[in-house]
Short mmCIF file of C-alpha atoms in Angstrom, two decimals:
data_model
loop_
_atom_site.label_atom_id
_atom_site.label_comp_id
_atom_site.label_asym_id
_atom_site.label_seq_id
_atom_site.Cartn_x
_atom_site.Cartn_y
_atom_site.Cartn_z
CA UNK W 161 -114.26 44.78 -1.80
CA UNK W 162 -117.16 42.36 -0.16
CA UNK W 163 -115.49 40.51 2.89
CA UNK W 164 -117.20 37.11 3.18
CA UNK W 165 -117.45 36.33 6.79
CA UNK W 166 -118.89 32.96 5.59
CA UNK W 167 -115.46 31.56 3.92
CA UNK W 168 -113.99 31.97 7.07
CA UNK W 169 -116.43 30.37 8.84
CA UNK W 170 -116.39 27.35 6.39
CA UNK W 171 -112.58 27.52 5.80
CA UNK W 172 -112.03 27.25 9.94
CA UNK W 173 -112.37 23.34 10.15
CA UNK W 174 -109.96 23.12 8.00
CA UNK W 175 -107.60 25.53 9.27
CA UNK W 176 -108.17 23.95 12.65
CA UNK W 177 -106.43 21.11 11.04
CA UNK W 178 -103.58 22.53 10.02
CA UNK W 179 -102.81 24.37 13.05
CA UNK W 180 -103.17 21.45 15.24
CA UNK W 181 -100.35 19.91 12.74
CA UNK W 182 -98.38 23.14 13.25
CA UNK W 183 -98.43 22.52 17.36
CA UNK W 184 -97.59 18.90 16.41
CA UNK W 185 -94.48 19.26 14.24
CA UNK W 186 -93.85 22.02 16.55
CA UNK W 187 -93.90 20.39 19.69
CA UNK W 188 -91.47 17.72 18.19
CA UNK W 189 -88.64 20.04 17.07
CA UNK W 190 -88.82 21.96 20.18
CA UNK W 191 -88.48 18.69 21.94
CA UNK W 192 -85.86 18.08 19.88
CA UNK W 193 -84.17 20.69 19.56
CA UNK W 194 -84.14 21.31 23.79
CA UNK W 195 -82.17 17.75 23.79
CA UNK W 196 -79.91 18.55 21.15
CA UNK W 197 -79.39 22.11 22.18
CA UNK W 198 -78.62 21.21 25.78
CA UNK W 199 -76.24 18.44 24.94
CA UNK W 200 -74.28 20.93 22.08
CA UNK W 201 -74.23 24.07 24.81
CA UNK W 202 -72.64 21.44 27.06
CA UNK W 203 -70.43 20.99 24.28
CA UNK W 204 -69.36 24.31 23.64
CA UNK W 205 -68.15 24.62 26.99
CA UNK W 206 -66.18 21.37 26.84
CA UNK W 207 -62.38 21.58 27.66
CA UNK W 208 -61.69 18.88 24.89
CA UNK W 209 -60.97 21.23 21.58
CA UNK W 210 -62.73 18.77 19.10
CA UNK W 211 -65.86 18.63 20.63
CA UNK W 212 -66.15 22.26 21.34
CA UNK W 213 -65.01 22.67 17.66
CA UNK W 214 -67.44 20.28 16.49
CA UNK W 215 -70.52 21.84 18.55
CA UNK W 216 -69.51 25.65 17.48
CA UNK W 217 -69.33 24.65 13.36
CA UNK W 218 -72.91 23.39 13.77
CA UNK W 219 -74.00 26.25 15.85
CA UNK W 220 -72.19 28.67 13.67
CA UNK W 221 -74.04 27.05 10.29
CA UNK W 222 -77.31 26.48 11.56
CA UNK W 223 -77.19 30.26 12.72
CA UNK W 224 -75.71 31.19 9.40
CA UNK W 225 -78.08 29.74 6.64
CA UNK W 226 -81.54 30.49 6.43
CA UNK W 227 -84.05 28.04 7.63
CA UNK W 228 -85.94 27.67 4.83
CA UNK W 229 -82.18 26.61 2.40
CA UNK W 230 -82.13 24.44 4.85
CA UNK W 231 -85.04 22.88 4.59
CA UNK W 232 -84.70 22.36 1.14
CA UNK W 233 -81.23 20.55 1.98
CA UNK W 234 -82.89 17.94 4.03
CA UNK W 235 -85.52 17.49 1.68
CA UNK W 236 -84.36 18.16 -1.78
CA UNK W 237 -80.35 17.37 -1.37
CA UNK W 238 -80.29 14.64 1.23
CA UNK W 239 -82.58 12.23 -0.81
CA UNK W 240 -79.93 12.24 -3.55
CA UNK W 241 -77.28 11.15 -0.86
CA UNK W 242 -79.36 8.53 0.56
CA UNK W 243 -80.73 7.52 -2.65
CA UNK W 244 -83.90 7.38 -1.08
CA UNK W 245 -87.14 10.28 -0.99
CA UNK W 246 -87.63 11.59 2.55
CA UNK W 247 -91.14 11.94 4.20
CA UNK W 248 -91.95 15.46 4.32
CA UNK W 249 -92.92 15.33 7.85
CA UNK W 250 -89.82 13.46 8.96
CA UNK W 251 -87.79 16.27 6.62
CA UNK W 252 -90.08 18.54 8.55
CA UNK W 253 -88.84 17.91 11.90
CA UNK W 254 -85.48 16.96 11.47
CA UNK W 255 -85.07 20.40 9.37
CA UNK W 256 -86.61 22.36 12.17
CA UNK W 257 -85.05 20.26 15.20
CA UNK W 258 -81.59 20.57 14.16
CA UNK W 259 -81.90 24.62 13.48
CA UNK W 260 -83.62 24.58 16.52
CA UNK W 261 -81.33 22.51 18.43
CA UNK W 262 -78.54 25.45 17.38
CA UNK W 263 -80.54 28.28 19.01
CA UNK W 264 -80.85 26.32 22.07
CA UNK W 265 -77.69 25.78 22.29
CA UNK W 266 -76.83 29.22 23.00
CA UNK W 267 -79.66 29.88 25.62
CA UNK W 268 -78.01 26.74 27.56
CA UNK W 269 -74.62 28.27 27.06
CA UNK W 270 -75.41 31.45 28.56
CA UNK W 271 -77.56 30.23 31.13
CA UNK W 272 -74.95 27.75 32.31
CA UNK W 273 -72.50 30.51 31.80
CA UNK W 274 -74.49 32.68 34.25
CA UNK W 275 -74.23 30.29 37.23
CA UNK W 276 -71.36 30.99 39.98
CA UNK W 277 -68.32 29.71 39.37
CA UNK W 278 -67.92 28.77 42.65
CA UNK W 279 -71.01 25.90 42.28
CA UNK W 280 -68.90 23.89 39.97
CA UNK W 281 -65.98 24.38 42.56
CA UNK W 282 -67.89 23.27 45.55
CA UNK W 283 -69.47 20.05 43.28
CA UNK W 284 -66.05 19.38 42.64
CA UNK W 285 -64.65 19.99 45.56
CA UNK W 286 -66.89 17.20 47.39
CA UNK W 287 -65.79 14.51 45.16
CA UNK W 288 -68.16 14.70 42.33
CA UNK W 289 -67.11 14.76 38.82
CA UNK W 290 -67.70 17.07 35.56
CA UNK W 291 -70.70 15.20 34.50
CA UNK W 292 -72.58 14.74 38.49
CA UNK W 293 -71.46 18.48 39.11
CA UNK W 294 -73.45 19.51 36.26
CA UNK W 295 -76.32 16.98 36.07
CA UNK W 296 -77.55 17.65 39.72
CA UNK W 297 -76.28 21.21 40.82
CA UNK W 298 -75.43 23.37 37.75
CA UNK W 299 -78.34 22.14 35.12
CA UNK W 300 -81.10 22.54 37.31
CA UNK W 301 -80.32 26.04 38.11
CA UNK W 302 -79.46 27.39 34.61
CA UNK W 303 -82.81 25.60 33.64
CA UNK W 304 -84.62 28.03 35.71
CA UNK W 305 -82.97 30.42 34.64
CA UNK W 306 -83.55 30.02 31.03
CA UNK W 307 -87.24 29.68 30.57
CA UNK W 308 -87.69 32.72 29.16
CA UNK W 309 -85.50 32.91 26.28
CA UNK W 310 -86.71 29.18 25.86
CA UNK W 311 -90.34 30.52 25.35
CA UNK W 312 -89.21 32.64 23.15
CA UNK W 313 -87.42 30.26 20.92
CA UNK W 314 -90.53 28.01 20.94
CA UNK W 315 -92.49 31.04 19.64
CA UNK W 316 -90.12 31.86 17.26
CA UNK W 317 -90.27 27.62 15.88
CA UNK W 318 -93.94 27.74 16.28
CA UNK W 319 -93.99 30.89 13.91
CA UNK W 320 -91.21 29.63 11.65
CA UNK W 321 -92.46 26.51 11.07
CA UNK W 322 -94.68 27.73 8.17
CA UNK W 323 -91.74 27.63 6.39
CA UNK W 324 -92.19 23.79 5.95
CA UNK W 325 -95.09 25.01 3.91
CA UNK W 326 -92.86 24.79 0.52
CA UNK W 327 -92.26 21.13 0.90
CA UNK W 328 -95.81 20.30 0.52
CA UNK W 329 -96.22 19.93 4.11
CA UNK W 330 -99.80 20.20 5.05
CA UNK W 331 -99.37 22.83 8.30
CA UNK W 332 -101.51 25.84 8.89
CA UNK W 333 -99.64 27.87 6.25
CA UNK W 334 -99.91 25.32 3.50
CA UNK W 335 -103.84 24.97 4.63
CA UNK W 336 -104.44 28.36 4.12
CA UNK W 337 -102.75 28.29 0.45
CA UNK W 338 -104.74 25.39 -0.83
CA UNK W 339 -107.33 26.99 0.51
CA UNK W 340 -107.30 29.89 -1.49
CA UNK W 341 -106.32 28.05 -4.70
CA UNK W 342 -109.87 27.31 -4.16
CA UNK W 343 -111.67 30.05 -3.14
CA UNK W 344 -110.10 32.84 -4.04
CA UNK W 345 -109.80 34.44 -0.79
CA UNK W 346 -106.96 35.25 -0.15
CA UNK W 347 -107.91 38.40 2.45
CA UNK W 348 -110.27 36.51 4.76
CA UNK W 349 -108.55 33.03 4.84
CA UNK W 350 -104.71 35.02 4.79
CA UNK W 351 -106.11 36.84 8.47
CA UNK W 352 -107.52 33.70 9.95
CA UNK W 353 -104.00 32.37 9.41
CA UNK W 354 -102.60 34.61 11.11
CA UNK W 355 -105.20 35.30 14.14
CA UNK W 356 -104.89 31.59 14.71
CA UNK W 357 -100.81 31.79 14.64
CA UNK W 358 -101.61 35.02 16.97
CA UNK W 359 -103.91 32.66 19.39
CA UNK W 360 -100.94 30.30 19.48
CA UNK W 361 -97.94 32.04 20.15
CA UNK W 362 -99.93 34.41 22.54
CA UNK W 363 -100.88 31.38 24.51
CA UNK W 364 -97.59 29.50 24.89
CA UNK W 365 -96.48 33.40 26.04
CA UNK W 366 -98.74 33.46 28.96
CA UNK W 367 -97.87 29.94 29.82
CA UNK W 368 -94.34 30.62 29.64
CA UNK W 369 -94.75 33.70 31.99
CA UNK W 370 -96.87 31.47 34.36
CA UNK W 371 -93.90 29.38 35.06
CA UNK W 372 -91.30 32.20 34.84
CA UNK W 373 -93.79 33.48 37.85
CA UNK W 374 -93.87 30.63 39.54
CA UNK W 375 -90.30 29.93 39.62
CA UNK W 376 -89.67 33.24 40.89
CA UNK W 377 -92.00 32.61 43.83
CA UNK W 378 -89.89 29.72 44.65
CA UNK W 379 -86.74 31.32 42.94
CA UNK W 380 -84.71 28.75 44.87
CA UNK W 381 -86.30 25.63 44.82
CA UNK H 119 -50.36 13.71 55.31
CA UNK H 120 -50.01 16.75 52.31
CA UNK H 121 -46.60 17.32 50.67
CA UNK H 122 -46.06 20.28 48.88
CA UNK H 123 -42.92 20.32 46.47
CA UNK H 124 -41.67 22.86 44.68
CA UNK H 125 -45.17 24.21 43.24
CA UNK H 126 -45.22 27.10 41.26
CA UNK H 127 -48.12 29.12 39.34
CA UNK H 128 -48.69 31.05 36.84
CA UNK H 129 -51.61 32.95 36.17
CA UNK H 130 -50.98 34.18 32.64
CA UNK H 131 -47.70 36.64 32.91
CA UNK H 132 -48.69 36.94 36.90
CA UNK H 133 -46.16 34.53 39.16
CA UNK H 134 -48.86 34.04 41.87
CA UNK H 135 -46.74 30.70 43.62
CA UNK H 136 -42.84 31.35 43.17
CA UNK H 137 -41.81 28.13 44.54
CA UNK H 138 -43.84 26.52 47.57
CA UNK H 139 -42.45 23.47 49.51
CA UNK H 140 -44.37 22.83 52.30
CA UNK H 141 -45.85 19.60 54.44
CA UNK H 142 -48.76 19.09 56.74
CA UNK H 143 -48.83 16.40 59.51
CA UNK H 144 -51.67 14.09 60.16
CA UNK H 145 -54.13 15.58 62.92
CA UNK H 146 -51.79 18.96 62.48
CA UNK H 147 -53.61 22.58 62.28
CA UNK H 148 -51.46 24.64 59.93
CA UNK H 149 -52.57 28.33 60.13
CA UNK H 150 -51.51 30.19 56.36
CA UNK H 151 -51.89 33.97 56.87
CA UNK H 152 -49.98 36.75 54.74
CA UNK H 153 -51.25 40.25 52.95
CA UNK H 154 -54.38 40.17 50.52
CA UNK H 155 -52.38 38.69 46.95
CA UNK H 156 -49.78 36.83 48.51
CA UNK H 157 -50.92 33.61 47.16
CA UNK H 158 -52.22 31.48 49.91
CA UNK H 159 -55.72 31.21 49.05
CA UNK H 160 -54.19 29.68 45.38
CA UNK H 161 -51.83 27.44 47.36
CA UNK H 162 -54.96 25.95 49.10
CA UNK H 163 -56.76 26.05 46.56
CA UNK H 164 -53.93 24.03 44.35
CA UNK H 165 -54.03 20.67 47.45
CA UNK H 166 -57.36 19.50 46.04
CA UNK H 167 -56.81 20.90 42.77
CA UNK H 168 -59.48 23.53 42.04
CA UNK H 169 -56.07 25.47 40.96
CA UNK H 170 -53.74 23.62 38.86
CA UNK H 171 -50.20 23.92 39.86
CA UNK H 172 -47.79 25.38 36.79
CA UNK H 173 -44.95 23.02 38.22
CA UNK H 174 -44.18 21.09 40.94
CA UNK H 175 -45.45 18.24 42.59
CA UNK H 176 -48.37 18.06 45.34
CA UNK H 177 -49.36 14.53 47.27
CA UNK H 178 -52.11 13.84 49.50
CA UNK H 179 -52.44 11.05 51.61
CA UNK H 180 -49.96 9.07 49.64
CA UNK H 181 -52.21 10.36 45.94
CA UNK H 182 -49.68 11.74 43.51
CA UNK H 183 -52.35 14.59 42.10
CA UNK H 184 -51.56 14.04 38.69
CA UNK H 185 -54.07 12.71 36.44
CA UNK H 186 -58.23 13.01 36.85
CA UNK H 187 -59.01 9.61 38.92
CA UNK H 188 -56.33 10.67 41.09
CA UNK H 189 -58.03 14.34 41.61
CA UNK H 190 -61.84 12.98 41.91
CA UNK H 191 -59.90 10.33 44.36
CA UNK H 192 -58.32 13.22 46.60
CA UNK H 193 -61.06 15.48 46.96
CA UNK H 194 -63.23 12.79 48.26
CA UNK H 195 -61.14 12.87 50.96
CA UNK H 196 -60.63 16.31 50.88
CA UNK H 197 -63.15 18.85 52.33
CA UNK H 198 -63.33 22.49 51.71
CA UNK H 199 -64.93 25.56 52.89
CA UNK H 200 -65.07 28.29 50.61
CA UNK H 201 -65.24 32.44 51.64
CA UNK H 202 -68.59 32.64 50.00
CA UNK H 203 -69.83 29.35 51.42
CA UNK H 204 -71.01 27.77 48.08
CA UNK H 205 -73.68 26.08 49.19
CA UNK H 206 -76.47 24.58 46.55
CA UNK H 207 -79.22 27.17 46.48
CA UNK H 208 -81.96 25.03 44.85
CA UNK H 209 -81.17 22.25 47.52
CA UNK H 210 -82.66 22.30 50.93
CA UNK H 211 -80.06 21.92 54.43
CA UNK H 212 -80.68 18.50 53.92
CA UNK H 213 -80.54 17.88 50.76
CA UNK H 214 -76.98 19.89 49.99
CA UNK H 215 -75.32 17.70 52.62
CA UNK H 216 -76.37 14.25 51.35
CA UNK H 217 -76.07 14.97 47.26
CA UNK H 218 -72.22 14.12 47.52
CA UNK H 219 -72.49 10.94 49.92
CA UNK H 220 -74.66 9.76 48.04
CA UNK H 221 -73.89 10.21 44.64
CA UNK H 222 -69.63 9.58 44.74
CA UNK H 223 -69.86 7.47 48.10
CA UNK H 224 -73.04 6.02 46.95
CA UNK H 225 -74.63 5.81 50.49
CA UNK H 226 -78.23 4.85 50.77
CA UNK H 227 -80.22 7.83 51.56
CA UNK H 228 -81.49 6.57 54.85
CA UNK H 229 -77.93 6.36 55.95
CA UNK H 230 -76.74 9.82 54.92
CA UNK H 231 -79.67 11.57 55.84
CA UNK H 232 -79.02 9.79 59.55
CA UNK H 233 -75.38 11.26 58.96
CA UNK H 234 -75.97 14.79 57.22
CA UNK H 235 -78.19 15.04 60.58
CA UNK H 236 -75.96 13.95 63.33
CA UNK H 237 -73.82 16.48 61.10
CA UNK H 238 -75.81 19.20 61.90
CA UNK H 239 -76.39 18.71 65.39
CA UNK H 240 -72.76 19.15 65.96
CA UNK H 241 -72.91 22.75 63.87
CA UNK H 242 -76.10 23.75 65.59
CA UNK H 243 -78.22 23.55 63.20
CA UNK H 244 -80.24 20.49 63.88
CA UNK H 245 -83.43 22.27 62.95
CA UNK H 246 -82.49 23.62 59.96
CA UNK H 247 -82.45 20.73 58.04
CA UNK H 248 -85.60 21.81 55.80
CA UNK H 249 -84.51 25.65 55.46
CA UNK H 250 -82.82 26.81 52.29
CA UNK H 251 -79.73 28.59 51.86
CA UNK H 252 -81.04 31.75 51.20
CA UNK H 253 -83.46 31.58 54.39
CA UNK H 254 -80.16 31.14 56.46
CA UNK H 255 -77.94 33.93 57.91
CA UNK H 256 -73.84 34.23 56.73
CA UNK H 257 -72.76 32.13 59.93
CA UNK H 258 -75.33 29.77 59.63
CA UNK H 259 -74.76 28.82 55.79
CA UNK H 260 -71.10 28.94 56.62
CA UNK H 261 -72.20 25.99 58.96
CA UNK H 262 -73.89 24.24 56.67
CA UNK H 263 -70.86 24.62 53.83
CA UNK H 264 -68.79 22.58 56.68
CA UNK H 265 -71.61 19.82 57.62
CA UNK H 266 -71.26 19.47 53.82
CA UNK H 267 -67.58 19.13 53.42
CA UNK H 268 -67.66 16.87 56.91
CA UNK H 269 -70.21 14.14 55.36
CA UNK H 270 -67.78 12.71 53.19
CA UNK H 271 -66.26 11.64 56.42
CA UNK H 272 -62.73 13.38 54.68
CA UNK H 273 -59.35 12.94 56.47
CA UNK H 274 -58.21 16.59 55.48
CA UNK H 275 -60.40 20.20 55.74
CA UNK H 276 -58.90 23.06 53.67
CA UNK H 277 -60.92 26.10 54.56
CA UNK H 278 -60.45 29.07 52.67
CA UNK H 279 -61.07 32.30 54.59
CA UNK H 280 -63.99 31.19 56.31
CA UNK H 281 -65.34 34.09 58.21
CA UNK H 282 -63.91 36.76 55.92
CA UNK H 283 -67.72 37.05 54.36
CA UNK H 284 -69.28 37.01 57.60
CA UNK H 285 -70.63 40.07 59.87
CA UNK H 286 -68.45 40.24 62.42
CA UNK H 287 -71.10 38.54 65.23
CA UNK H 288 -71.02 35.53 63.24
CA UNK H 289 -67.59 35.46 63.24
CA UNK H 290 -67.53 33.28 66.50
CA UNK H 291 -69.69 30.49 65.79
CA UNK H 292 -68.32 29.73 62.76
CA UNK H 293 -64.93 29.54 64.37
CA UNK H 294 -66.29 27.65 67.74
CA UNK H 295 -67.37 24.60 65.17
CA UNK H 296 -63.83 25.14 63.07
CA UNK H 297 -62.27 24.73 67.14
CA UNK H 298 -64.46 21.49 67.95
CA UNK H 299 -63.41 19.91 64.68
CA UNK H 300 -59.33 20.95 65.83
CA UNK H 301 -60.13 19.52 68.86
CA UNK H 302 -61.37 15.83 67.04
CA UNK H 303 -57.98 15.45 65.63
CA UNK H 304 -59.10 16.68 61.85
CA UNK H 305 -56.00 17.62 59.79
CA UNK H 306 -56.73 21.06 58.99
CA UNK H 307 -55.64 23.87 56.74
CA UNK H 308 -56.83 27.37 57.02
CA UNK H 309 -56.24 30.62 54.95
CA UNK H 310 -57.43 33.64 57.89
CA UNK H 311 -56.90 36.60 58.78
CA UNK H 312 -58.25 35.68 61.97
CA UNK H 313 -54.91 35.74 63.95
CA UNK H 314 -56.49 35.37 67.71
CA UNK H 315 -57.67 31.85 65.97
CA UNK H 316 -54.47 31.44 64.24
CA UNK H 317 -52.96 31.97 68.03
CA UNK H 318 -55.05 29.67 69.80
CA UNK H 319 -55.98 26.51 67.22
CA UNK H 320 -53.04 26.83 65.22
CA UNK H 321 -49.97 24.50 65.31
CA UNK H 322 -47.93 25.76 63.34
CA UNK H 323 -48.50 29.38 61.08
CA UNK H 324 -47.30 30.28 58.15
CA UNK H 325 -46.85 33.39 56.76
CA UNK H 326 -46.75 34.02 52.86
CA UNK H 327 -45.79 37.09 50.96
CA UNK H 328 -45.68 37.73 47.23
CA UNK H 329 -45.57 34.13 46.06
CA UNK H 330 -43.32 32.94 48.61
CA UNK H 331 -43.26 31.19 51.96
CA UNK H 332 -41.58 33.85 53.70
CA UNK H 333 -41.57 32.29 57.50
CA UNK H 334 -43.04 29.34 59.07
CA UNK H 335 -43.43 28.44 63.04
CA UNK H 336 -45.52 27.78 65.94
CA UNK H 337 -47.87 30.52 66.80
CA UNK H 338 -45.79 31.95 69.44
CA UNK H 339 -42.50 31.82 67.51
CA UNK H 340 -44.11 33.97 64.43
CA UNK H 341 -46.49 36.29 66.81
CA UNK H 342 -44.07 37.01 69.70
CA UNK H 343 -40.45 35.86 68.00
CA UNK H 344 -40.47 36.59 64.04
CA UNK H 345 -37.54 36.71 62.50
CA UNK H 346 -37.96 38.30 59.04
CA UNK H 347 -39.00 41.50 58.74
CA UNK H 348 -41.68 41.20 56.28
CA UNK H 349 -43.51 38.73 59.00
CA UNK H 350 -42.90 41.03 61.65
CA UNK H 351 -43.87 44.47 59.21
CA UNK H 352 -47.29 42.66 58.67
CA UNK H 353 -48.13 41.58 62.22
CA UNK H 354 -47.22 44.98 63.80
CA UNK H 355 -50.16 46.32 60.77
CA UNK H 356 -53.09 44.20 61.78
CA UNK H 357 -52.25 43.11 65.68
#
């Protein structure tokens, strides 16, 4: 086997590309998926049985299915309902927000979970209701605490977002295969893929220990 | 000022309140002491509502606490101290005592940071204002926890076991601030076991076994003159 350092070095542009569409559509869902996630772990707390219901059916099915079925659902299935073809970015994000949104969920359940009962009782206590209690005393200290498993979820989306890959989307992943429709090279252009995932995710894991490390310093702040 | 009626609760199959009537006074310290389980930490605990009563009927201040305006309405008049002060540990001194003001009473900052200082100069603690919880000693915190309840200006202070998380040199100046406030005129109610206080700031005492208001008096007619003999089987135990 002859290893040609020089496709990788041509290919890398190129790849560059994709992966800077991969932090993109990335970044989005994560976005996303933190809004949804902390409004449905909310949820799933609630006292009122339809909403807590409603918020454990979609954590229960996002966490059940696969990502990339769903996928395919928002992009193959959905079209037919609204009778109208979906953008594969736009199917991109919304596929990977919502099953992101579902993981989050749970992190924000368990970190609001973890905080003393006897915060909500002293919020309450002074006058404040449900909502203020948890907007200003119980949020901002399950937040904290939550950063890691967030960082890991982002990792996780970052890595899992090559699955968008089979809807034509033109991410890292998909780079790399119409790269190799091309060239043939399938070993040298298969490991730049994945050093440059490797570069990725091992960044956003030092940044997310920087601020885990920082919040301890300051654990109460 | 608080009228207790017939309140009952059930914790699952566990009868915690078998029956309560009870009634405090404007301006009136009522001491509530009684063995660990007895229920009077849940009877306080059901005036502002943090414990929903199983039956019966509970008014404050003329507030019927029966549906959620009526509750948020109460416990901004309402103060409480809890045994493991509560306080915000993300939130500065400061900060902890002027969230509430300003965010049910709507206060402009400048005014409740004049107020959650004055505040602290009564509980000693006028240069603590920047300090977080955790940077504060038991007694101190437990100081703040009262600033806290004391900036919604409320007409009523429930405090539940106060000093029962404290080392016992910190016991005092928690109490001495607990005194001052007695001394104001503040319509108090206080779960202790600490029956020298009871003796002294009290009004009227009563003492609460399994559920039930067993006794009630004024300090010298339940420490010298009880007349049940569960009262008088507990006092002769811890006096």
């Amino acid at each position: 086997m002859n290893f040609d350092f020089d496709l990788i070095v041509r290919s890398f542009p190129l790849l560059l590309v994709g992966a800077g569409v991969t932090v993109q559509i990335t970044a989005f869902s994560v976005s996303l998926g933190l809004l949804i996630g902390m409004f449905v772990g909310i949820a799933r707390l609630s006292n009122t049985w339809i909403i807590k219901a409603l918020a454990a059916v979609y954590v229960d099915f996002i966490r059940g299915t696969p990502l990339l079925v769903q996928i395919f659902l928002i992009y193959f299935a959905l079209p037919i309902i609204v009778g109208q073809r979906i953008d594969p970015f736009i199917a991109a994000i919304t596929a990977c927000s919502i099953n992101s949104g579902a993981y989050v969920a749970e992190i924000f359940r368990g970190g609001i979970q973890s905080i003393d009962k006897g915060q909500m009782e002293a919020g309450r206590s002074l006058g404040m209701t449900w909502g203020q209690t948890m907007r200003h005393i119980i949020l901002p200290q399950a937040f904290k605490r939550i950063i890691p498993p967030l960082g890991n979820e982002f990792i996780a989306m970052m890595k899992d977002s090559s699955l968008v890959s089979v809807i034509g989307f033109e991410e890292l992943t998909r780079r790399g295969q119409l790269i190799i429709a091309r060239t043939y090279g399938s070993f040298e252009i298969w490991l730049s893929v994945a050093f440059i995932y490797l570069i990725m995710t091992f960044t956003i894991s030092r940044l997310v220990d920087y601020l885990e490390r920082r919040y301890k310093i300051d654990d109460k702040h | 000022m608080i009228n207790i009626k017939n309140v009952h609760k059930h914790f699952g199959k566990l009868h915690v309140l078998k029956g309560i009537n009870a009634h405090i006074a404007e301006k009136e310290v009522v001491v509530i002491i009684g063995p660990s389980g007895s229920g009077k930490s849940t009877l306080l605990r059901c005036i502002n509502y943090l414990e929903e009563p199983t039956e019966g009927e509970i008014i404050v201040d003329g507030i019927p606490l029966t549906n959620e305006a009526n509750i948020n309405k109460v416990r901004e008049e309402v103060g409480m101290v809890f045994q493991r002060f509560n306080l915000f540990p993300h939130k500065s001194v400061l900060e902890n005592i002027i969230l509430a003001p300003m965010t049910v009473r709507k206060t402009p900052k400048s005014e409740a940071v004049k107020i959650a200082q004055d505040l602290l100069v009564k509980v000693g603690l006028a240069d603590k204002e920047h300090a977080y919880p955790e940077q504060l000693s038991g007694g101190q915190q437990q100081r703040v926890a009262i600033a806290r309840a004391l900036a919604m200006k409320p007409k009523i202070m429930l405090f539940d076991e106060p000093t029962s998380a404290l080392d016992p040199e910190m016991v005092k100046e928690v109490l001495d601030v607990m005194k001052s406030l007695a001394h104001e005129g503040m319509t108090m109610a206080i779960v202790t076991h600490e029956m020298g206080f009871a003796r002294e700031v009290g009004d009227r005492v009563l003492f609460m076994d399994e559920g039930r208001l067993v006794e009630e008096g004024t300090p010298e007619e339940i420490f010298s003159h009880a007349k049940e003999e569960r009262t008088k089987s507990f006092l002769s135990k811890i006096l």
